[in-house]
Amino acid sequence: MRGKRTWSGALLAAGAAVILLPMLVMLVWVFTERWAWPALWPQTFSLRAVREVLHRSGQLAAVLASSVGISLAVAALSVLIGLMTARAIVLYDFPGKGAAAFFTSLPLMVPVTVFAMGVQVTFIRLGLNNTVHGVIVAHLLYSLPYAVYLLTDGTRALGVGLEEQARVLGASGLGAFRKVTLPLLTPVLLAAFSMAYIVSFSQYFLTLLLGGGQVKTFTMVMVPYLQGGERNIASVYSAIFLAVTFLLLVLFEKLSRRWMRHGGGNFYG
Amino acid sequence: MELSISDLRVCLQDREILHGVDLDVADGELLALLGQSGCGKSTLIKSIAGLLDVRSGEIRADGRSLLGVPPERRGTVIVFQDLRLFPHMTVFDNIAFSMALKKRPRVETAQVVERLLEDVQMPGYGRRRIRELSGGQMQRVALARALAAEPRLLLLDEPFSGLNEGLRDEMGRLVKKLHREKGLTTVLITHDRQEALRLADRVALMQDGRILQCGTPEEIFWRPVSREAAAYFGRINCLPGRAAGGTFSCALGAWPCALEDGPWTAAIRPFDMRAVPGGSGYTVTGIDFLGETAELTLTGPAGAITCSVTAGALADMGLAVGGQTGLEADPGRAVYFKEEART
């Protein structure tokens, strides 16, 4: 018993270290001017990188706004389309259902570079390339499989029983969905929303290729610094990226708590 | 509501579950739908409530067709076997669900919910959460919620099957009492024959997607229309024999009957068989002591015959396994089935 606990503790610590150590190194880099190999600790500290980024705070705010905006739109659309797809797959019978369910995860099986090329060719034909909505659609294609996956599981676990009960008690189809399914599915909706948001927010290659440099998101601004060896500036951006994501996820969680005050939410319980 | 179903066929996933069901339920009647699991009882009431698509046939309420009417406008409320209480709502909100949909005034809703909670003997439970309730309490809440919707037809899908015997009886009595007080047309699904006989005005016996027989509990018990229908109410002894000139003769003797000549089988229930101590011809090959009653298995010229006796009678007879006894049947209680020509 004791040995087991020690082991799980060690595993937990190792897991946390794998995530936290790089983050700490990144935070150190924010204030580093020179950190040459093989030194274990930076030779020179400075606030130059922070100042440089803050100096362009107007641009930073604009990029942040467009980034968050795009990702929120992607997340919202993912949840909407994902929910409809999940319900179609779980609750209805139609010819070719198995194939349709399988193809929803296709974007995850095709390498992103191959996928992006194909999407780009199609988008150029449709006139969607280099536009914000084009980028949203591209991100959507990539985040939808996660949303569909989560929502299919959630819809299956919830089943059709409670909606049937609501119907015979006098609720219309939409009413039964709104009053029963929606509140009970909130935790899963939130998970799908967060997942889609993160997939979109951290997307680089798709944005680069389909936005054509016209659509500026956070990663678009950050990656050149990383590649140009200005690691401290890249780290400042990373720190902001992290903070924004963290704050938004906390916000989603808080909002869902408000919704869930009714005492449901023992969905996974 | 007067319900009339004719030649109803329903398919689930391309398999026909109901093969032409005919059933009438009179206004204010409590009908028990009795059958083994998988015979299509649940499919039938889901079809009545509009939750399943009907392939062919007709469902009428007070003469008007229900086909194509969405479930929420049929006035048929189901209490499901798994109860399906809304876990994100309190007891009050569950019961008030249908009233909230109808936008009833809050005060009226509160009064109705309080009264219904009293009806199901759970006063003051309105604020409880569903997960805080016991199984029996959940059943009552589900019943109260269904009643709050003021159904024209109440459909109960084995709602007591998860309960222990005492609670089952109590819930059965509660349903019967509520049914009597409110005059609500009710269809109760059950696989428990005693529950069906005790509670229902009429019993419909269902098997393999068809109604075998429908009648009062006495009719169903005493005058089964087929061997299957007879067998549903416990073991029955089948005695093959012949009718000739108004006399039926079989291995247990001959007695007058009103049958046309030919091969018939007489079905006689174990309680209408009498072991005659001191007689001969039959060997006691088994005694199952069940408490108030006992079942004797007597083997002889008519094969293995089951004979039920009260525990007291068994003690008086002084029979033991291996002993000899005589056997008599009560011909007045026999039901006859025509032997089909076997190919």
XYZ file of C-alpha atoms in Angstrom:
612
model
C 0.000 0.000 0.000
C 2.699 2.418 1.070
C 4.971 1.363 -1.797
C 2.149 1.940 -4.232
C 1.630 5.434 -2.971
C 5.322 6.250 -3.231
C 5.357 5.024 -6.804
C 2.331 6.984 -7.876
C 3.793 10.022 -6.114
C 7.054 9.633 -8.009
C 5.213 9.252 -11.298
C 3.157 12.312 -10.578
C 6.293 14.312 -9.733
C 8.017 13.123 -12.907
C 4.970 14.011 -14.979
C 4.743 17.433 -13.414
C 8.485 18.008 -13.929
C 8.213 17.169 -17.634
C 5.606 19.890 -18.020
C 6.807 22.400 -15.444
C 10.589 22.403 -16.022
C 10.418 23.609 -19.632
C 7.966 26.252 -18.494
C 10.410 27.407 -15.814
C 13.261 27.499 -18.331
C 11.025 29.547 -20.595
C 10.277 31.983 -17.777
C 14.017 32.352 -17.098
C 14.559 33.054 -20.797
C 12.129 35.974 -20.578
C 14.710 37.878 -18.554
C 17.833 36.513 -20.239
C 20.126 38.443 -22.536
C 22.898 35.879 -22.978
C 22.800 32.190 -22.121
C 25.575 30.461 -24.023
C 26.207 26.743 -24.013
C 27.367 24.970 -21.825
C 26.533 27.304 -18.929
C 23.781 26.029 -16.629
C 22.631 29.537 -15.786
C 22.355 32.654 -17.980
C 25.416 34.884 -18.074
C 23.521 38.134 -18.521
C 20.010 39.132 -17.517
C 18.075 42.045 -18.944
C 14.572 43.302 -19.480
C 15.284 44.115 -23.129
C 13.038 41.402 -24.542
C 10.137 42.323 -22.271
C 10.588 45.993 -23.102
C 10.784 45.310 -26.791
C 7.542 43.339 -26.781
C 5.782 45.878 -24.562
C 7.034 48.641 -26.826
C 4.891 47.145 -29.551
C 1.950 46.599 -27.235
C -0.476 48.059 -29.769
C 0.507 45.440 -32.294
C 0.555 42.820 -29.565
C -3.020 43.647 -28.545
C -4.200 43.478 -32.133
C -2.566 40.082 -32.694
C -3.909 38.832 -29.403
C -7.420 39.993 -30.252
C -7.398 38.397 -33.701
C -5.870 35.202 -32.333
C -8.358 34.841 -29.510
C -11.189 35.896 -31.794
C -10.326 33.302 -34.421
C -9.908 30.560 -31.833
C -13.156 31.400 -30.038
C -14.995 31.336 -33.339
C -13.392 28.010 -34.207
C -14.279 26.594 -30.791
C -17.882 27.764 -30.971
C -18.358 26.396 -34.485
C -16.647 23.135 -33.534
C -19.025 22.605 -30.654
C -22.062 23.468 -32.766
C -21.132 21.293 -35.737
C -19.638 18.622 -33.498
C -22.825 18.353 -31.463
C -24.977 17.995 -34.558
C -22.603 15.398 -35.980
C -22.512 13.490 -32.701
C -26.310 13.413 -32.493
C -26.577 12.268 -36.091
C -24.103 9.464 -35.446
C -25.501 8.334 -32.108
C -29.243 8.907 -32.345
C -30.134 8.451 -35.998
C -29.865 5.736 -38.561
C -28.947 6.606 -42.096
C -27.193 4.816 -44.918
C -23.424 5.158 -44.812
C -23.448 6.058 -41.114
C -20.439 3.902 -40.272
C -18.356 5.459 -43.034
C -19.447 8.960 -42.042
C -18.472 8.311 -38.424
C -15.100 7.006 -39.554
C -14.399 9.940 -41.853
C -14.989 12.477 -39.094
C -11.559 11.592 -37.732
C -9.853 11.677 -41.115
C -8.082 15.026 -40.547
C -6.243 13.423 -37.628
C -4.942 10.590 -39.765
C -3.590 12.657 -42.622
C -0.323 14.509 -41.793
C -0.954 18.204 -41.326
C 1.411 19.207 -44.150
C -0.377 16.993 -46.660
C -3.712 18.090 -45.340
C -2.778 21.787 -45.512
C -1.577 21.508 -49.120
C -4.874 19.991 -50.193
C -6.867 22.557 -48.274
C -4.782 25.363 -49.765
C -5.407 24.251 -53.320
C -9.128 24.018 -52.606
C -9.197 27.365 -50.830
C -7.405 29.157 -53.658
C -10.066 27.831 -55.991
C -12.782 29.023 -53.609
C -11.098 32.338 -52.969
C -10.838 31.549 -49.266
C -7.044 31.758 -48.992
C -5.415 34.657 -47.154
C -8.678 35.529 -45.394
C -9.657 35.351 -41.755
C -12.702 33.200 -42.432
C -10.516 30.918 -44.547
C -8.206 30.418 -41.577
C -11.221 29.797 -39.350
C -12.514 27.117 -41.712
C -9.063 25.491 -41.914
C -8.696 25.452 -38.118
C -12.228 24.146 -37.880
C -11.401 21.189 -40.097
C -8.596 20.335 -37.747
C -10.338 20.866 -34.427
C -13.642 19.254 -35.389
C -12.469 15.637 -35.000
C -11.654 16.278 -31.335
C -14.995 17.944 -30.735
C -16.904 15.199 -32.558
C -15.036 12.529 -30.647
C -15.780 14.044 -27.238
C -19.382 14.924 -28.026
C -20.128 11.524 -29.559
C -18.993 9.879 -26.342
C -21.007 12.321 -24.254
C -24.141 11.937 -26.349
C -23.839 8.167 -26.260
C -23.402 8.149 -22.488
C -26.427 10.384 -21.998
C -28.576 8.361 -24.397
C -31.966 9.247 -25.742
C -33.950 8.184 -22.661
C -34.250 11.506 -20.892
C -35.244 13.290 -24.081
C -37.927 10.673 -24.702
C -39.187 11.250 -21.183
C -39.273 15.005 -21.727
C -41.177 14.500 -24.989
C -43.938 12.402 -23.440
C -44.205 14.972 -20.647
C -45.036 17.604 -23.231
C -41.762 19.076 -24.466
C -41.161 19.625 -28.171
C -38.074 18.077 -29.725
C -36.124 21.291 -29.387
C -37.504 21.932 -25.902
C -36.423 18.484 -24.703
C -32.946 19.107 -26.065
C -32.695 22.548 -24.499
C -34.115 21.703 -21.085
C -32.609 18.266 -20.561
C -29.738 17.395 -22.875
C -28.019 20.742 -23.023
C -27.616 21.287 -19.277
C -26.547 17.682 -18.733
C -24.056 17.813 -21.571
C -22.464 21.082 -20.392
C -19.253 19.493 -19.040
C -18.684 17.702 -22.330
C -19.535 20.798 -24.342
C -16.977 22.696 -22.297
C -14.341 20.021 -22.829
C -14.959 20.073 -26.574
C -14.912 23.865 -26.626
C -11.607 24.052 -24.726
C -10.042 21.360 -26.864
C -11.039 23.048 -30.109
C -9.869 26.381 -28.749
C -6.432 25.043 -27.875
C -6.046 23.204 -31.189
C -6.845 26.415 -33.017
C -4.823 28.735 -30.774
C -1.636 26.700 -31.141
C -2.012 26.128 -34.866
C 0.981 27.404 -36.841
C 1.410 25.642 -40.159
C -2.230 25.864 -41.261
C -2.370 29.546 -40.398
C 0.888 30.216 -42.216
C -0.128 28.414 -45.367
C -3.748 29.491 -45.581
C -3.446 32.907 -44.048
C -0.542 33.610 -46.339
C 0.991 35.929 -43.783
C -2.052 38.211 -44.049
C -3.824 36.686 -41.084
C -1.743 37.355 -37.973
C -2.159 35.039 -35.068
C -0.026 34.641 -32.002
C 2.002 31.731 -33.291
C 2.615 33.576 -36.559
C 4.325 36.374 -34.658
C 6.147 34.119 -32.255
C 7.678 31.445 -34.445
C 9.940 33.769 -36.519
C 11.667 34.892 -33.294
C 12.160 31.297 -32.328
C 13.677 30.478 -35.690
C 15.725 33.710 -35.778
C 17.474 32.771 -32.557
C 15.851 35.543 -30.522
C 14.828 33.096 -27.942
C 14.176 35.637 -25.216
C 11.577 37.491 -27.296
C 9.988 34.203 -28.325
C 9.850 33.310 -24.634
C 8.054 36.528 -23.778
C 5.469 35.690 -26.402
C 5.228 32.124 -25.127
C 4.655 33.381 -21.595
C 1.858 35.643 -22.795
C 0.427 32.778 -24.854
C 0.445 30.581 -21.785
C -1.120 33.216 -19.574
C -3.903 33.961 -22.052
C -4.737 30.300 -22.567
C -4.682 29.665 -18.852
C -6.912 32.646 -18.082
C -9.411 31.681 -20.776
C -9.625 28.079 -19.603
C -10.196 29.254 -16.045
C -12.911 31.552 -17.363
C -14.648 28.724 -19.272
C -14.522 26.607 -16.154
C -16.020 29.367 -14.030
C -18.768 29.993 -16.556
C -19.691 26.338 -16.693
C -19.776 26.230 -12.896
C -22.364 28.980 -13.019
C -24.419 26.954 -15.473
C -24.008 23.844 -13.434
C -25.284 25.293 -10.185
C -28.427 23.264 -10.775
C -26.528 20.280 -9.374
C -26.128 18.219 -12.520
C -22.632 17.791 -13.769
C -22.042 14.426 -12.193
C -21.741 13.412 -15.796
C -18.613 11.374 -15.432
C -19.555 10.297 -11.914
C -59.324 8.238 -23.015
C -60.532 5.330 -25.051
C -57.673 3.679 -26.876
C -58.088 1.454 -29.868
C -55.213 -0.253 -31.638
C -55.709 -2.312 -34.763
C -53.282 -4.473 -36.734
C -50.299 -2.502 -35.471
C -46.946 -3.413 -36.973
C -43.752 -1.804 -35.719
C -40.166 -2.431 -36.782
C -36.977 -1.697 -34.929
C -33.826 -1.692 -37.030
C -35.582 -3.471 -39.906
C -36.836 -6.244 -37.632
C -40.566 -6.498 -37.105
C -41.257 -6.474 -33.366
C -45.029 -6.121 -33.346
C -46.813 -8.413 -35.804
C -50.269 -6.954 -35.971
C -51.415 -6.031 -32.472
C -55.118 -5.509 -31.791
C -56.004 -4.024 -28.435
C -58.768 -1.877 -26.985
C -58.597 -0.022 -23.699
C -61.813 1.419 -22.340
C -61.990 4.871 -20.805
C -60.946 4.795 -17.153
C -59.788 1.218 -17.329
C -56.626 -0.249 -15.813
C -55.268 -2.737 -18.284
C -52.280 -4.916 -17.491
C -50.076 -5.885 -20.403
C -48.568 -9.162 -19.359
C -45.738 -10.940 -21.111
C -42.187 -12.111 -20.874
C -39.352 -9.688 -21.507
C -38.676 -9.258 -25.179
C -42.263 -9.923 -26.254
C -42.774 -6.352 -27.457
C -44.596 -4.786 -24.494
C -42.280 -1.784 -24.276
C -42.305 -1.365 -28.041
C -46.090 -1.302 -27.944
C -46.376 1.464 -25.370
C -43.590 3.490 -26.970
C -45.572 3.279 -30.203
C -48.704 4.416 -28.388
C -46.784 7.369 -26.949
C -45.401 8.303 -30.362
C -41.746 7.553 -29.681
C -41.508 4.960 -32.448
C -42.501 4.975 -36.075
C -45.354 2.698 -36.999
C -45.041 0.610 -40.143
C -48.730 -0.089 -40.564
C -51.916 -0.292 -38.552
C -53.818 2.285 -36.596
C -53.794 3.796 -33.111
C -56.887 5.785 -32.187
C -57.662 7.844 -29.113
C -61.375 8.550 -28.653
C -61.837 7.672 -32.307
C -59.187 10.057 -33.582
C -55.998 8.727 -35.143
C -52.817 9.393 -33.194
C -50.490 8.546 -36.054
C -48.444 11.544 -37.080
C -49.236 13.377 -33.831
C -45.950 14.230 -32.061
C -45.471 12.641 -28.612
C -45.833 15.933 -26.742
C -49.369 16.408 -28.085
C -50.718 12.906 -27.522
C -51.414 13.233 -23.824
C -49.869 9.821 -23.235
C -47.283 9.810 -20.484
C -44.895 6.925 -19.848
C -43.304 6.068 -16.534
C -40.308 4.094 -17.732
C -38.764 1.103 -16.047
C -35.536 3.064 -15.515
C -37.625 6.022 -14.259
C -35.622 8.659 -16.145
C -35.800 11.385 -13.543
C -33.930 14.487 -14.624
C -30.750 14.384 -12.535
C -30.064 18.102 -12.843
C -33.345 19.087 -11.262
C -34.812 18.888 -7.784
C -37.798 16.699 -6.984
C -39.993 19.788 -7.273
C -38.630 20.753 -10.700
C -38.997 17.207 -11.955
C -42.650 17.075 -10.986
C -43.255 20.628 -12.207
C -41.553 19.940 -15.551
C -44.715 19.580 -17.605
C -46.404 22.475 -15.812
C -43.437 24.749 -16.493
C -43.748 23.857 -20.173
C -47.398 24.896 -20.052
C -46.344 28.095 -18.268
C -48.709 27.561 -15.353
C -48.607 30.227 -12.630
C -46.006 29.521 -9.943
C -48.466 29.441 -7.085
C -50.703 26.924 -8.810
C -47.690 24.795 -9.739
C -46.464 24.792 -6.150
C -49.896 23.725 -4.904
C -50.220 20.917 -7.432
C -46.708 19.621 -6.743
C -47.309 19.671 -2.998
C -50.583 17.791 -3.410
C -49.008 15.193 -5.685
C -46.149 14.685 -3.241
C -48.789 14.008 -0.592
C -50.571 11.618 -2.953
C -47.418 9.573 -3.332
C -46.702 9.855 0.390
C -43.626 12.053 0.106
C -44.733 15.413 1.505
C -42.003 18.003 1.932
C -39.524 16.314 -0.390
C -39.656 19.041 -3.046
C -36.212 20.453 -2.465
C -34.406 17.137 -2.449
C -32.018 16.269 -5.220
C -32.708 13.141 -7.229
C -29.485 11.453 -6.186
C -30.479 11.782 -2.539
C -33.540 9.579 -3.025
C -33.936 5.851 -2.454
C -35.204 3.562 -5.207
C -38.753 3.531 -3.885
C -38.810 7.312 -3.518
C -37.592 7.755 -7.091
C -40.451 5.563 -8.253
C -42.958 7.743 -6.440
C -41.458 10.919 -7.856
C -41.602 9.462 -11.362
C -45.246 8.596 -10.798
C -46.035 12.050 -9.420
C -44.255 13.689 -12.350
C -46.341 11.678 -14.796
C -49.557 12.584 -12.982
C -48.624 16.277 -12.986
C -48.717 16.194 -16.775
C -52.444 15.352 -16.529
C -52.187 12.466 -18.968
C -55.199 11.196 -20.872
C -53.502 7.821 -20.835
C -50.917 6.728 -18.293
C -48.445 4.096 -19.461
C -46.459 2.322 -16.750
C -43.534 0.293 -18.079
C -42.716 -2.088 -15.222
C -41.948 0.828 -12.959
C -41.811 -1.363 -9.855
C -39.597 -4.110 -11.162
C -36.528 -2.854 -9.305
C -38.220 -2.903 -5.911
C -38.300 -5.535 -3.242
C -41.554 -7.365 -2.675
C -42.919 -5.200 0.116
C -42.365 -1.948 -1.743
C -43.748 -3.517 -4.898
C -47.012 -4.363 -3.213
C -47.175 -0.923 -1.713
C -46.573 0.777 -5.059
C -49.117 -1.502 -6.690
C -51.724 -0.497 -4.133
C -50.781 3.154 -4.608
C -51.241 2.914 -8.382
C -54.579 1.188 -7.957
C -55.724 3.796 -5.438
C -54.615 6.717 -7.619
C -56.224 5.072 -10.605
C -59.493 4.685 -8.770
C -59.477 8.237 -7.385
C -58.531 9.940 -10.625
C -60.314 7.602 -13.031
C -57.251 7.647 -15.208
C -57.020 5.268 -18.152
C -53.916 3.254 -17.383
C -51.865 0.586 -19.108
C -49.510 -1.254 -16.772
C -46.772 -3.381 -18.251
C -45.647 -6.241 -16.086
C -44.170 -9.686 -16.319
C -45.492 -10.582 -12.882
C -48.750 -12.499 -13.347
C -49.919 -11.974 -9.792
C -49.403 -8.244 -10.078
C -51.423 -8.265 -13.298
C -54.257 -10.334 -11.829
C -54.403 -8.332 -8.618
C -54.304 -4.818 -10.035
C -55.929 -4.886 -13.426
C -59.518 -4.567 -14.614
C -58.454 -6.519 -17.667
C -55.306 -8.365 -18.610
C -53.838 -8.543 -22.102
C -51.496 -11.453 -22.561
C -48.714 -10.750 -25.005
C -46.242 -13.069 -26.697
C -43.857 -12.634 -29.621
C -45.308 -9.338 -30.751
C -48.943 -10.453 -30.631
C -51.779 -10.270 -28.142
C -52.649 -13.867 -27.250
C -55.718 -13.070 -25.201
C -57.362 -10.148 -23.507
C -59.944 -10.423 -20.768
C -60.746 -9.979 -17.113
C -58.295 -11.623 -14.708
C -60.824 -14.431 -14.092
C -61.352 -15.050 -17.808
C -57.657 -15.057 -18.501
C -57.032 -17.477 -15.677
C -59.959 -19.865 -16.122
C -60.560 -19.748 -19.846
C -57.230 -19.498 -21.632
C -57.655 -19.606 -25.398
C -54.487 -21.525 -26.093
C -51.932 -23.693 -24.438
C -49.447 -20.784 -24.428
C -51.976 -18.561 -22.712
C -52.702 -21.271 -20.173
C -49.037 -21.937 -19.512
C -48.407 -18.292 -18.680
C -50.228 -18.707 -15.379
C -48.048 -21.396 -14.001
C -47.774 -25.068 -14.633
C -50.732 -26.769 -16.200
C -51.274 -30.475 -16.748
C -52.014 -31.456 -20.315
C -53.934 -34.714 -20.770
C -54.224 -35.907 -24.340
C -57.476 -37.728 -25.036
C -60.465 -38.109 -27.333
C -63.956 -36.832 -27.399
C -66.594 -39.167 -28.722
C -70.335 -38.848 -28.382
C -70.199 -36.223 -25.650
C -67.665 -38.028 -23.533
C -64.049 -37.118 -23.128
C -61.738 -39.937 -22.206
C -58.106 -39.799 -21.235
C -55.656 -41.581 -18.962
C -57.382 -40.142 -15.881
C -60.797 -41.439 -16.799
C -63.813 -40.354 -18.792
C -66.337 -37.612 -18.161
C -69.076 -35.866 -20.075
C -68.140 -32.936 -22.260
C -69.607 -30.744 -24.990
C -66.953 -31.220 -27.632
C -67.106 -32.342 -31.220
C -65.612 -35.772 -31.793
C -61.878 -35.975 -32.327
C -58.557 -35.661 -30.505
C -58.468 -33.020 -27.762
C -56.171 -32.127 -24.921
C -57.599 -31.318 -21.531
C -55.593 -28.763 -19.564
C -56.126 -28.894 -15.827
C -54.378 -26.693 -13.286
C -52.448 -28.355 -10.436
C -54.981 -27.146 -7.852
C -57.773 -28.994 -9.659
C -55.965 -32.297 -9.330
C -56.585 -34.358 -6.220
C -54.245 -36.930 -4.811
C -56.256 -39.702 -3.196
C -54.265 -41.306 -0.361
C -54.948 -44.970 -0.081
C -55.628 -45.218 -3.785
C -53.196 -46.626 -6.267
C -51.844 -46.189 -9.766
C -49.588 -43.238 -9.132
C -46.195 -42.995 -7.470
C -45.126 -39.846 -5.633
C -41.918 -38.894 -7.406
C -41.414 -35.454 -5.923
C -42.674 -33.122 -3.203
C -41.821 -29.417 -3.454
C -42.697 -27.773 -0.190
C -43.388 -24.071 -0.847
C -44.617 -22.981 2.582
C -48.354 -22.382 2.423
C -48.695 -24.802 -0.443
C -46.835 -27.793 -1.780
C -46.520 -29.279 -5.238
C -46.615 -33.034 -5.651
C -45.311 -34.743 -8.721
C -47.259 -37.943 -9.318
C -46.158 -40.333 -12.013
C -48.430 -42.950 -13.476
C -50.491 -43.828 -16.567
C -51.119 -40.148 -17.424
C -47.398 -39.308 -17.210
C -45.949 -36.895 -14.657
C -48.795 -34.847 -13.219
C -48.372 -31.841 -10.962
C -50.820 -31.586 -8.130
C -50.976 -28.646 -5.731
C -52.165 -29.024 -2.176
C -52.207 -26.777 0.832
C -49.525 -27.434 3.399
C -52.135 -28.605 5.870
C -53.638 -31.060 3.414
C -50.193 -32.427 2.654
C -49.580 -33.069 6.337
C -52.960 -34.834 6.659
C -52.295 -37.037 3.651
C -49.066 -38.379 5.054
C -47.557 -38.856 1.627
C -43.849 -39.396 1.110
C -41.689 -39.696 -1.969
C -41.946 -43.236 -3.306
C -45.409 -43.789 -1.843
C -48.470 -44.877 -3.804
C -51.569 -42.776 -4.271
C -54.614 -42.434 -6.413
C -55.294 -39.396 -8.621
C -58.508 -37.628 -9.552
C -59.139 -34.609 -11.688
C -61.894 -32.038 -11.381
C -63.360 -32.247 -14.895
C -65.455 -29.105 -14.401
C -62.290 -27.017 -14.341
C -60.715 -28.513 -17.424
C -59.988 -26.403 -20.493
C -59.869 -28.212 -23.822
C -57.605 -27.495 -26.749
C -58.217 -29.070 -30.101
C -55.247 -31.155 -31.221
C -53.878 -29.799 -34.444
C -53.247 -32.429 -37.074
C -49.495 -32.931 -36.842
C -47.550 -33.272 -40.052
